[in-house]
């Protein structure tokens, strides 16, 4: 598969430290999502250095620190619709997290699923 829709700046750590790595399996998954929905896939978070991951409260063993995870959204497509698609496509592997406004995908070898609900309004 040709990787054509993602840039280094989209994947690099958001803290500006310059951390960047590529995981081809993740890139193929992201390209597949884009092809299926026919719209740009926008990463909120992709590669993270350990300091940035800690600063934003990421998991200690986050796949973002291995460049094996991305938090994504697609304009006009609900996060649950993206997660539903990924769960159908990869029923027995990968980490798929449902968050308010975005979907997490990581290419861990085993299956993991989780849901972070929207906060209750005060």
Short mmCIF file of C-alpha atoms in Angstrom, two decimals:
data_model
loop_
_atom_site.label_atom_id
_atom_site.label_comp_id
_atom_site.label_asym_id
_atom_site.label_seq_id
_atom_site.Cartn_x
_atom_site.Cartn_y
_atom_site.Cartn_z
CA UNK A 1 0.00 0.00 0.00
CA UNK A 2 1.25 3.47 -0.83
CA UNK A 3 1.22 5.98 2.01
CA UNK A 4 0.18 9.30 0.53
CA UNK A 5 -2.16 11.10 2.89
CA UNK A 6 -0.09 11.72 6.02
CA UNK A 7 2.83 14.02 6.70
CA UNK A 8 5.68 13.94 9.17
CA UNK A 9 4.33 17.09 10.84
CA UNK A 10 0.99 15.35 11.52
CA UNK A 11 2.73 12.41 13.18
CA UNK A 12 5.44 14.23 15.16
CA UNK A 13 5.13 14.79 18.90
CA UNK A 14 2.96 17.85 19.61
CA UNK A 15 5.37 19.25 22.21
CA UNK A 16 7.79 20.29 19.49
CA UNK A 17 10.66 18.04 20.66
CA UNK A 18 10.98 16.52 17.20
CA UNK A 19 10.17 12.91 18.17
CA UNK A 20 8.94 11.12 15.09
CA UNK A 21 8.83 7.49 14.04
CA UNK A 22 6.80 5.49 11.56
CA UNK A 23 4.99 2.24 12.07
CA UNK A 24 4.00 0.93 8.66
CA UNK A 25 1.19 -1.21 10.03
CA UNK A 26 -0.45 1.83 11.63
CA UNK A 27 0.05 3.88 8.47
CA UNK A 28 -1.68 1.17 6.43
CA UNK A 29 -4.63 1.14 8.86
CA UNK A 30 -4.93 4.94 8.63
CA UNK A 31 -4.76 4.84 4.82
CA UNK A 32 -7.47 2.16 4.82
CA UNK A 33 -9.72 4.32 7.02
CA UNK A 34 -9.25 7.25 4.65
CA UNK A 35 -10.01 5.10 1.60
CA UNK A 36 -13.14 3.63 3.20
CA UNK A 37 -14.64 6.95 4.30
CA UNK A 38 -13.30 8.97 1.37
CA UNK A 39 -12.32 11.86 3.62
CA UNK A 40 -9.14 13.08 5.30
CA UNK A 41 -8.26 11.38 8.59
CA UNK A 42 -7.10 14.02 11.05
CA UNK A 43 -4.78 12.88 13.85
CA UNK A 44 -5.17 14.68 17.21
CA UNK A 45 -2.24 12.75 18.64
CA UNK A 46 0.19 10.28 17.10
CA UNK A 47 3.84 10.07 18.23
CA UNK A 48 4.51 11.18 21.80
CA UNK A 49 7.78 11.53 23.64
CA UNK A 50 7.65 10.21 27.24
CA UNK A 51 7.69 13.72 28.74
CA UNK A 52 4.74 14.90 26.64
CA UNK A 53 2.86 11.66 27.26
CA UNK A 54 3.25 12.16 31.01
CA UNK A 55 2.30 15.85 30.79
CA UNK A 56 -1.03 15.07 29.11
CA UNK A 57 -1.81 12.12 31.38
CA UNK A 58 -1.19 9.34 28.85
CA UNK A 59 -0.84 5.73 29.95
CA UNK A 60 2.63 4.75 31.19
CA UNK A 61 2.85 2.09 28.48
CA UNK A 62 1.12 4.14 25.77
CA UNK A 63 1.52 2.87 22.22
CA UNK A 64 1.81 6.54 21.19
CA UNK A 65 5.36 6.49 22.59
CA UNK A 66 6.19 3.67 20.14
CA UNK A 67 4.52 5.50 17.21
CA UNK A 68 2.05 2.61 17.10
CA UNK A 69 -1.10 4.61 17.98
CA UNK A 70 -3.11 7.56 16.74
CA UNK A 71 -6.13 9.46 18.04
CA UNK A 72 -8.14 10.42 14.98
CA UNK A 73 -11.28 12.12 13.76
CA UNK A 74 -12.91 12.68 10.39
CA UNK A 75 -14.97 15.77 9.64
CA UNK A 76 -18.63 14.83 9.30
CA UNK A 77 -18.15 11.25 10.57
CA UNK A 78 -18.92 10.38 14.18
CA UNK A 79 -16.19 8.82 16.29
CA UNK A 80 -18.44 5.83 17.03
CA UNK A 81 -18.89 5.19 13.31
CA UNK A 82 -15.11 5.09 12.87
CA UNK A 83 -14.74 2.77 15.87
CA UNK A 84 -17.55 0.50 14.58
CA UNK A 85 -15.77 0.22 11.23
CA UNK A 86 -12.45 -0.63 12.89
CA UNK A 87 -14.04 -3.24 15.15
CA UNK A 88 -15.64 -4.95 12.14
CA UNK A 89 -12.38 -4.84 10.19
CA UNK A 90 -10.16 -6.00 13.08
CA UNK A 91 -12.34 -8.12 15.39
CA UNK A 92 -9.46 -10.00 17.01
CA UNK A 93 -6.59 -7.53 17.21
CA UNK A 94 -5.56 -3.92 17.78
CA UNK A 95 -6.55 -1.45 20.43
CA UNK A 96 -9.65 0.58 19.68
CA UNK A 97 -10.78 3.24 22.12
CA UNK A 98 -13.96 5.27 21.95
CA UNK A 99 -13.62 8.81 23.25
CA UNK A 100 -15.88 11.85 22.99
CA UNK A 101 -14.99 13.38 19.62
CA UNK A 102 -12.25 11.00 18.49
CA UNK A 103 -11.25 7.36 18.06
CA UNK A 104 -8.02 5.79 19.29
CA UNK A 105 -6.41 3.08 17.15
CA UNK A 106 -3.22 1.23 17.99
CA UNK A 107 -1.62 -1.75 16.32
CA UNK A 108 -0.86 -3.88 19.37
CA UNK A 109 -0.88 -7.59 18.51
CA UNK A 110 -3.80 -8.45 20.77
CA UNK A 111 -7.36 -7.18 21.02
CA UNK A 112 -8.21 -4.36 23.44
CA UNK A 113 -11.38 -2.26 23.56
CA UNK A 114 -12.44 0.58 25.84
CA UNK A 115 -14.95 3.41 26.05
CA UNK A 116 -14.45 6.78 27.72
CA UNK A 117 -17.94 8.29 28.06
CA UNK A 118 -18.77 11.95 27.69
CA UNK A 119 -18.56 13.77 31.02
CA UNK A 120 -21.87 14.47 32.70
CA UNK A 121 -22.82 18.15 32.53
CA UNK A 122 -22.78 19.83 35.94
#
